[in-house]
Amino acid sequence: VDTNNSQDVGNAQAQGGLMAEVIYGENALEALDCCRERTAAVTMPVPWETFEQRSRWRPSHVAYVSSMDLASVEALEQNLPPADVVIGVGGGSACDMAKYVAWKRNIPLILVPTVLSVDAAFTPTIAVRERSIVRYVGNITPERILIDYRLIQSAPPELNRAGAADIASIQTALHDWKLAATHSDERFDSSIAAQAQRCLEQLYDAAEDIYHVTPAGIRALAELFQEEVRLCAEHGNSRPEEGSEHIVAYAIEHYTKRHFIHGDLVGFGIYAMAMLQENNLDYAVSLMKRCGIRYTLPSVERKTLESILLNLVQFKRDANLFFSVLDVKPPTPEWVQYCLDSLPA
Ligand SMILES: [Zn+2]
């Protein structure tokens, strides 16, 4: 790869010790100019339009992702012409679709995230949906991840801020992990937990840049995603980053059958579960405000949130999810009222 002065190269460690080369810069897209093989881009209309304005490079074929339902994912891959390289351009779905094609065909993968609203560009697993339930398949490391600051800055800022929720969730996740180790035979790894805690502190330090989506903020968030993915891979599951705040997020999706920005759901989950855990709610709120993570879910009616919070234990049991504060301290009707009353309007 030809890197000029405005670019910088880092390494993303994925599962199995394989490394993706991460190229950061104002013109990181220039790294695509060396792609001379048969190339297939997997994208969506809005990010592709932005990409075309920012780059002269054009692939041999462009495929648009419509749905991450497993049947649609398989159909897109089967209808895609032969390619030597697949390039994912867009948000989580485009990255996951490109990962699927590269994994299925065993061909090199380049990812060009156009927004950092989720960590999909950095995780080796591929999120697909079956009957609207998330399922993870595959295991793939991209050759390169291009983090083009100007491309990412052209996405709505609130989407980039929402990505920080999957780092902020470490606060409630670590608390649940400790509870699980105390009340069950689950293993607690204090070294991994300490490294995850350090990610939370780094997020706090980078919050202002993340809020303003500056190059430093974009790079900090991308590096925190890589570190979080590395810690989860080293531990063998998502314990260091996923706790009861994600159970809340999954429950809201399940009961409302609506699509949300993941970070908005996780933000609400962090708020409610930090309160239930009695785990420094002030810090959680301050961190979310500084990063611009939304946590009040104004688009969901209060009575819907009430019944979701009251049914969390049942939901967790039915979905067979991990041990958390919900097993130790199930939400009572009084607590639910107190929690929702305390949310800022
Ligand atoms: Zn998440």
Tab-separated table of C-alpha atoms and ligand atoms in Angstrom:
chain	number	residue	atom	x	y	z
A	1	VAL	CA	0.000	0.000	0.000
A	2	ASP	CA	1.174	3.427	-0.958
A	3	THR	CA	0.600	5.743	1.987
A	4	ASN	CA	1.136	9.471	1.689
A	5	ASN	CA	1.684	11.884	4.553
A	6	SER	CA	-1.980	12.336	5.335
A	7	GLN	CA	-2.373	8.635	5.966
A	8	ASP	CA	-1.435	6.470	8.800
A	9	VAL	CA	-1.440	2.735	9.159
A	10	GLY	CA	-2.472	0.735	12.185
A	11	ASN	CA	-3.279	-2.889	12.837
A	12	ALA	CA	-6.523	-4.486	13.873
A	13	GLN	CA	-6.090	-7.797	15.553
A	14	ALA	CA	-8.877	-10.203	14.896
A	15	GLN	CA	-9.609	-13.674	16.138
A	16	GLY	CA	-6.865	-16.229	15.598
A	17	GLY	CA	-4.163	-13.565	15.625
A	18	LEU	CA	-4.804	-12.490	12.036
A	19	MET	CA	-4.252	-8.826	11.425
A	20	ALA	CA	-6.113	-6.397	9.250
A	21	GLU	CA	-4.207	-3.372	8.086
A	22	VAL	CA	-6.103	-0.240	9.088
A	23	ILE	CA	-5.412	2.856	7.033
A	24	TYR	CA	-6.433	6.185	8.554
A	25	GLY	CA	-6.427	9.519	6.758
A	26	GLU	CA	-8.061	12.402	4.974
A	27	ASN	CA	-7.516	10.478	1.759
A	28	ALA	CA	-7.506	6.874	2.902
A	29	LEU	CA	-9.687	6.011	-0.117
A	30	GLU	CA	-6.646	6.485	-2.357
A	31	ALA	CA	-5.496	3.061	-1.172
A	32	LEU	CA	-8.188	1.633	-3.464
A	33	ASP	CA	-6.519	2.999	-6.589
A	34	CYS	CA	-4.202	-0.010	-6.618
A	35	CYS	CA	-7.174	-2.417	-7.002
A	36	ARG	CA	-6.880	-3.572	-10.608
A	37	GLU	CA	-8.518	-6.994	-10.343
A	38	ARG	CA	-12.160	-7.907	-10.819
A	39	THR	CA	-13.717	-6.076	-7.909
A	40	ALA	CA	-17.217	-6.269	-6.479
A	41	ALA	CA	-18.480	-3.487	-4.211
A	42	VAL	CA	-21.246	-4.290	-1.753
A	43	THR	CA	-22.999	-1.155	-0.554
A	44	MET	CA	-26.245	0.807	-0.109
A	45	PRO	CA	-27.517	3.740	-2.215
A	46	VAL	CA	-26.779	6.596	0.226
A	47	PRO	CA	-23.209	5.622	1.206
A	48	TRP	CA	-22.425	4.724	-2.417
A	49	GLU	CA	-23.448	8.165	-3.617
A	50	THR	CA	-21.186	9.778	-1.012
A	51	PHE	CA	-18.369	7.402	-1.890
A	52	GLU	CA	-18.634	8.246	-5.603
A	53	GLN	CA	-18.249	11.928	-4.779
A	54	ARG	CA	-15.150	11.253	-2.675
A	55	SER	CA	-13.297	8.713	-4.838
A	56	ARG	CA	-12.419	8.283	-8.515
A	57	TRP	CA	-12.004	4.547	-8.090
A	58	ARG	CA	-14.791	2.385	-9.542
A	59	PRO	CA	-15.353	-1.362	-9.022
A	60	SER	CA	-16.170	-3.855	-11.804
A	61	HIS	CA	-19.553	-4.487	-10.218
A	62	VAL	CA	-21.777	-2.802	-7.615
A	63	ALA	CA	-24.354	-4.746	-5.575
A	64	TYR	CA	-26.840	-3.080	-3.234
A	65	VAL	CA	-27.746	-4.711	0.066
A	66	SER	CA	-31.475	-4.643	0.741
A	67	SER	CA	-31.793	-6.894	3.768
A	68	MET	CA	-29.565	-8.898	6.088
A	69	ASP	CA	-32.123	-11.686	6.255
A	70	LEU	CA	-30.197	-14.906	5.641
A	71	ALA	CA	-32.200	-15.765	2.488
A	72	SER	CA	-31.496	-12.315	0.954
A	73	VAL	CA	-27.837	-12.527	1.964
A	74	GLU	CA	-27.450	-15.917	0.271
A	75	ALA	CA	-29.285	-14.708	-2.848
A	76	LEU	CA	-27.059	-11.626	-3.200
A	77	GLU	CA	-23.921	-13.739	-2.939
A	78	GLN	CA	-25.207	-16.284	-5.470
A	79	ASN	CA	-26.096	-13.582	-7.997
A	80	LEU	CA	-22.846	-11.660	-7.659
A	81	PRO	CA	-20.510	-12.134	-10.661
A	82	PRO	CA	-17.053	-13.679	-10.136
A	83	ALA	CA	-14.687	-11.304	-8.327
A	84	ASP	CA	-11.119	-11.428	-7.032
A	85	VAL	CA	-11.738	-8.897	-4.249
A	86	VAL	CA	-14.892	-7.778	-2.452
A	87	ILE	CA	-15.176	-4.278	-1.023
A	88	GLY	CA	-17.792	-3.326	1.549
A	89	VAL	CA	-18.754	0.366	1.492
A	90	GLY	CA	-21.257	1.617	4.060
A	91	GLY	CA	-22.505	0.959	7.580
A	92	GLY	CA	-23.013	-2.282	9.480
A	93	SER	CA	-25.148	-4.100	6.897
A	94	ALA	CA	-22.845	-3.345	3.944
A	95	CYS	CA	-19.793	-4.412	5.962
A	96	ASP	CA	-21.510	-7.608	7.143
A	97	MET	CA	-22.694	-8.433	3.602
A	98	ALA	CA	-19.177	-7.932	2.184
A	99	LYS	CA	-17.771	-10.090	5.003
A	100	TYR	CA	-20.274	-12.790	4.073
A	101	VAL	CA	-19.274	-12.758	0.369
A	102	ALA	CA	-15.544	-12.854	1.191
A	103	TRP	CA	-16.061	-15.671	3.704
A	104	LYS	CA	-18.308	-17.734	1.407
A	105	ARG	CA	-15.985	-17.345	-1.607
A	106	ASN	CA	-12.735	-17.271	0.326
A	107	ILE	CA	-11.562	-14.097	-1.428
A	108	PRO	CA	-9.814	-10.986	-0.031
A	109	LEU	CA	-11.935	-8.354	1.688
A	110	ILE	CA	-11.506	-4.589	1.984
A	111	LEU	CA	-13.864	-2.649	4.246
A	112	VAL	CA	-14.655	1.037	3.853
A	113	PRO	CA	-16.957	2.020	6.711
A	114	THR	CA	-18.802	5.247	5.876
A	115	VAL	CA	-20.043	5.655	9.445
A	116	LEU	CA	-18.881	4.290	12.827
A	117	SER	CA	-22.346	3.684	14.303
A	118	VAL	CA	-21.492	0.021	14.999
A	119	ASP	CA	-18.307	-2.044	15.266
A	120	ALA	CA	-19.163	-4.292	12.267
A	121	ALA	CA	-16.014	-3.349	10.300
A	122	PHE	CA	-13.817	-4.644	13.135
A	123	THR	CA	-15.547	-7.852	14.218
A	124	PRO	CA	-14.669	-11.181	12.577
A	125	THR	CA	-18.236	-12.524	12.860
A	126	ILE	CA	-21.022	-11.792	10.384
A	127	ALA	CA	-24.410	-10.670	11.722
A	128	VAL	CA	-27.344	-11.991	9.671
A	129	ARG	CA	-30.994	-12.264	10.632
A	130	GLU	CA	-33.311	-15.222	10.723
A	131	ARG	CA	-36.959	-14.452	11.517
A	132	SER	CA	-35.722	-11.023	12.695
A	133	ILE	CA	-33.375	-12.593	15.254
A	134	VAL	CA	-29.657	-11.820	14.985
A	135	ARG	CA	-27.475	-14.827	14.217
A	136	TYR	CA	-23.696	-14.777	13.851
A	137	VAL	CA	-22.034	-16.818	11.122
A	138	GLY	CA	-18.524	-17.087	9.683
A	139	ASN	CA	-15.197	-15.774	10.794
A	140	ILE	CA	-13.261	-13.431	8.541
A	141	THR	CA	-10.455	-10.887	8.785
A	142	PRO	CA	-10.340	-8.156	6.123
A	143	GLU	CA	-7.050	-7.443	4.388
A	144	ARG	CA	-7.546	-3.744	4.895
A	145	ILE	CA	-9.923	-1.379	6.614
A	146	LEU	CA	-9.908	2.139	5.200
A	147	ILE	CA	-10.921	4.835	7.686
A	148	ASP	CA	-11.384	7.911	5.505
A	149	TYR	CA	-12.089	10.838	7.824
A	150	ARG	CA	-13.926	12.972	5.311
A	151	LEU	CA	-16.124	10.095	4.162
A	152	ILE	CA	-17.099	9.286	7.757
A	153	GLN	CA	-17.629	12.978	8.529
A	154	SER	CA	-20.243	13.171	5.777
A	155	ALA	CA	-22.549	10.793	7.697
A	156	PRO	CA	-25.019	12.341	10.180
A	157	PRO	CA	-22.957	13.129	13.334
A	158	GLU	CA	-25.497	11.496	15.675
A	159	LEU	CA	-24.868	8.147	13.940
A	160	ASN	CA	-21.130	8.355	14.558
A	161	ARG	CA	-21.756	9.381	18.190
A	162	ALA	CA	-24.112	6.412	18.652
A	163	GLY	CA	-21.196	4.058	17.961
A	164	ALA	CA	-19.629	5.073	21.265
A	165	ALA	CA	-22.481	3.281	23.103
A	166	ASP	CA	-20.820	-0.084	22.424
A	167	ILE	CA	-17.761	1.119	24.360
A	168	ALA	CA	-19.760	2.951	27.069
A	169	SER	CA	-21.586	-0.357	27.684
A	170	ILE	CA	-18.375	-1.678	29.300
A	171	GLN	CA	-19.430	0.087	32.529
A	172	THR	CA	-22.600	-1.993	33.037
A	173	ALA	CA	-21.150	-5.090	31.326
A	174	LEU	CA	-18.226	-5.344	33.778
A	175	HIS	CA	-20.594	-4.998	36.732
A	176	ASP	CA	-22.753	-7.865	35.407
A	177	TRP	CA	-19.665	-9.978	34.746
A	178	LYS	CA	-18.521	-9.565	38.375
A	179	LEU	CA	-22.029	-10.455	39.594
A	180	ALA	CA	-22.019	-13.552	37.397
A	181	ALA	CA	-18.672	-14.656	38.820
A	182	THR	CA	-19.936	-14.148	42.387
A	183	HIS	CA	-23.283	-15.891	41.933
A	184	SER	CA	-22.457	-18.591	39.378
A	185	ASP	CA	-19.447	-20.601	38.247
A	186	GLU	CA	-18.657	-18.168	35.424
A	187	ARG	CA	-14.991	-17.267	35.115
A	188	PHE	CA	-13.926	-13.645	35.738
A	189	ASP	CA	-10.678	-12.496	34.136
A	190	SER	CA	-9.382	-9.504	36.081
A	191	SER	CA	-6.719	-8.693	33.484
A	192	ILE	CA	-9.240	-8.504	30.637
A	193	ALA	CA	-11.656	-6.582	32.851
A	194	ALA	CA	-8.932	-4.058	33.705
A	195	GLN	CA	-8.111	-3.578	30.020
A	196	ALA	CA	-11.809	-3.085	29.242
A	197	GLN	CA	-12.048	-0.555	32.078
A	198	ARG	CA	-9.125	1.303	30.474
A	199	CYS	CA	-11.153	1.464	27.197
A	200	LEU	CA	-13.967	3.132	29.121
A	201	GLU	CA	-11.521	5.720	30.491
A	202	GLN	CA	-10.055	6.314	27.023
A	203	LEU	CA	-13.579	6.872	25.717
A	204	TYR	CA	-14.120	9.488	28.421
A	205	ASP	CA	-10.882	11.234	27.424
A	206	ALA	CA	-11.772	11.188	23.705
A	207	ALA	CA	-15.435	12.125	24.249
A	208	GLU	CA	-15.218	15.697	23.023
A	209	ASP	CA	-13.511	14.673	19.772
A	210	ILE	CA	-16.017	11.848	19.319
A	211	TYR	CA	-18.913	14.275	19.834
A	212	HIS	CA	-17.515	16.632	17.188
A	213	VAL	CA	-16.509	13.758	14.873
A	214	THR	CA	-12.979	15.132	14.454
A	215	PRO	CA	-10.264	12.966	12.844
A	216	ALA	CA	-8.884	12.319	16.349
A	217	GLY	CA	-12.359	11.286	17.533
A	218	ILE	CA	-12.911	8.977	14.551
A	219	ARG	CA	-9.542	7.350	15.071
A	220	ALA	CA	-10.055	7.002	18.832
A	221	LEU	CA	-13.425	5.299	18.341
A	222	ALA	CA	-12.055	2.996	15.611
A	223	GLU	CA	-9.136	2.001	17.864
A	224	LEU	CA	-11.460	1.420	20.828
A	225	PHE	CA	-13.624	-0.855	18.657
A	226	GLN	CA	-10.515	-2.834	17.709
A	227	GLU	CA	-9.431	-3.109	21.331
A	228	GLU	CA	-12.922	-4.158	22.448
A	229	VAL	CA	-13.106	-6.802	19.700
A	230	ARG	CA	-9.626	-8.042	20.656
A	231	LEU	CA	-10.590	-8.357	24.344
A	232	CYS	CA	-13.824	-10.216	23.525
A	233	ALA	CA	-11.916	-12.576	21.191
A	234	GLU	CA	-9.256	-13.204	23.824
A	235	HIS	CA	-11.904	-13.951	26.445
A	236	GLY	CA	-13.987	-16.074	24.079
A	237	ASN	CA	-17.277	-14.172	24.322
A	238	SER	CA	-18.654	-10.630	24.594
A	239	ARG	CA	-18.726	-10.441	28.432
A	240	PRO	CA	-16.237	-7.529	28.576
A	241	GLU	CA	-18.593	-5.365	26.475
A	242	GLU	CA	-22.121	-6.829	26.636
A	243	GLY	CA	-24.204	-6.928	29.787
A	244	SER	CA	-27.771	-6.292	30.857
A	245	GLU	CA	-27.816	-3.001	28.888
A	246	HIS	CA	-27.779	-5.162	25.737
A	247	ILE	CA	-30.559	-7.370	27.151
A	248	VAL	CA	-32.625	-4.155	27.412
A	249	ALA	CA	-31.719	-3.257	23.807
A	250	TYR	CA	-32.662	-6.716	22.478
A	251	ALA	CA	-35.922	-6.684	24.476
A	252	ILE	CA	-36.980	-3.318	23.021
A	253	GLU	CA	-36.301	-4.557	19.474
A	254	HIS	CA	-38.144	-7.782	20.196
A	255	TYR	CA	-41.276	-6.231	21.722
A	256	THR	CA	-41.634	-3.205	19.426
A	257	LYS	CA	-40.628	-5.047	16.205
A	258	ARG	CA	-39.151	-1.720	15.122
A	259	HIS	CA	-35.738	-0.787	13.793
A	260	PHE	CA	-33.627	1.533	15.959
A	261	ILE	CA	-30.138	2.963	15.906
A	262	HIS	CA	-28.344	0.366	18.025
A	263	GLY	CA	-26.587	2.993	20.144
A	264	ASP	CA	-29.881	4.665	21.123
A	265	LEU	CA	-31.151	1.369	22.561
A	266	VAL	CA	-27.868	0.569	24.272
A	267	GLY	CA	-27.774	4.133	25.684
A	268	PHE	CA	-31.172	3.651	27.324
A	269	GLY	CA	-30.033	0.227	28.538
A	270	ILE	CA	-26.888	1.710	30.120
A	271	TYR	CA	-28.992	4.348	31.891
A	272	ALA	CA	-31.569	1.893	33.281
A	273	MET	CA	-29.121	-0.877	34.193
A	274	ALA	CA	-26.495	1.422	35.793
A	275	MET	CA	-29.384	2.630	37.968
A	276	LEU	CA	-30.539	-0.923	38.799
A	277	GLN	CA	-26.955	-1.975	39.529
A	278	GLU	CA	-26.419	1.157	41.679
A	279	ASN	CA	-23.288	1.480	39.597
A	280	ASN	CA	-22.268	5.143	39.327
A	281	LEU	CA	-25.178	6.391	37.210
A	282	ASP	CA	-23.699	9.904	37.304
A	283	TYR	CA	-20.570	8.692	35.495
A	284	ALA	CA	-22.643	6.824	32.887
A	285	VAL	CA	-24.812	9.884	32.207
A	286	SER	CA	-21.846	12.227	32.071
A	287	LEU	CA	-19.984	9.923	29.663
A	288	MET	CA	-23.029	9.558	27.401
A	289	LYS	CA	-23.697	13.303	27.383
A	290	ARG	CA	-20.064	14.077	26.580
A	291	CYS	CA	-20.026	11.606	23.675
A	292	GLY	CA	-23.505	12.578	22.456
A	293	ILE	CA	-24.948	9.089	23.029
A	294	ARG	CA	-28.735	9.405	23.286
A	295	TYR	CA	-30.370	7.518	26.138
A	296	THR	CA	-33.954	8.766	26.568
A	297	LEU	CA	-35.696	6.924	23.682
A	298	PRO	CA	-38.345	9.622	23.075
A	299	SER	CA	-39.847	7.624	20.196
A	300	VAL	CA	-41.001	4.793	22.482
A	301	GLU	CA	-44.128	5.345	24.590
A	302	ARG	CA	-43.702	5.303	28.335
A	303	LYS	CA	-46.145	2.444	28.868
A	304	THR	CA	-44.205	0.347	26.337
A	305	LEU	CA	-40.934	0.986	28.195
A	306	GLU	CA	-42.700	0.168	31.479
A	307	SER	CA	-43.828	-3.236	30.319
A	308	ILE	CA	-40.473	-4.000	28.657
A	309	LEU	CA	-38.549	-3.200	31.865
A	310	LEU	CA	-41.027	-5.221	33.946
A	311	ASN	CA	-40.720	-8.224	31.634
A	312	LEU	CA	-36.922	-8.180	31.297
A	313	VAL	CA	-36.370	-11.241	33.477
A	314	GLN	CA	-38.893	-13.263	31.484
A	315	PHE	CA	-37.401	-12.036	28.191
A	316	LYS	CA	-33.884	-12.935	29.320
A	317	ARG	CA	-35.076	-16.399	30.370
A	318	ASP	CA	-36.949	-17.019	27.080
A	319	ALA	CA	-33.994	-15.818	24.983
A	320	ASN	CA	-31.607	-17.862	27.151
A	321	LEU	CA	-29.293	-14.890	27.711
A	322	PHE	CA	-26.387	-14.581	30.152
A	323	PHE	CA	-26.430	-13.917	33.920
A	324	SER	CA	-26.741	-10.275	34.972
A	325	VAL	CA	-28.118	-7.878	37.583
A	326	LEU	CA	-31.585	-8.969	36.401
A	327	ASP	CA	-31.022	-12.366	38.067
A	328	VAL	CA	-30.006	-10.748	41.342
A	329	LYS	CA	-32.356	-7.776	41.448
A	330	PRO	CA	-35.412	-8.146	39.183
A	331	PRO	CA	-37.043	-4.772	38.408
A	332	THR	CA	-40.081	-4.055	40.601
A	333	PRO	CA	-43.047	-1.884	39.483
A	334	GLU	CA	-41.877	0.821	41.933
A	335	TRP	CA	-38.342	0.782	40.543
A	336	VAL	CA	-39.613	0.985	36.954
A	337	GLN	CA	-41.673	4.083	37.810
A	338	TYR	CA	-38.715	5.637	39.629
A	339	CYS	CA	-36.389	4.899	36.689
A	340	LEU	CA	-38.660	6.326	33.998
A	341	ASP	CA	-39.619	9.352	36.146
A	342	SER	CA	-35.931	10.181	36.445
A	343	LEU	CA	-35.317	10.260	32.678
A	344	PRO	CA	-34.860	13.808	31.383
A	345	ALA	CA	-37.743	14.931	29.153
B	1	ZN	ZN	-23.878	-3.559	20.831
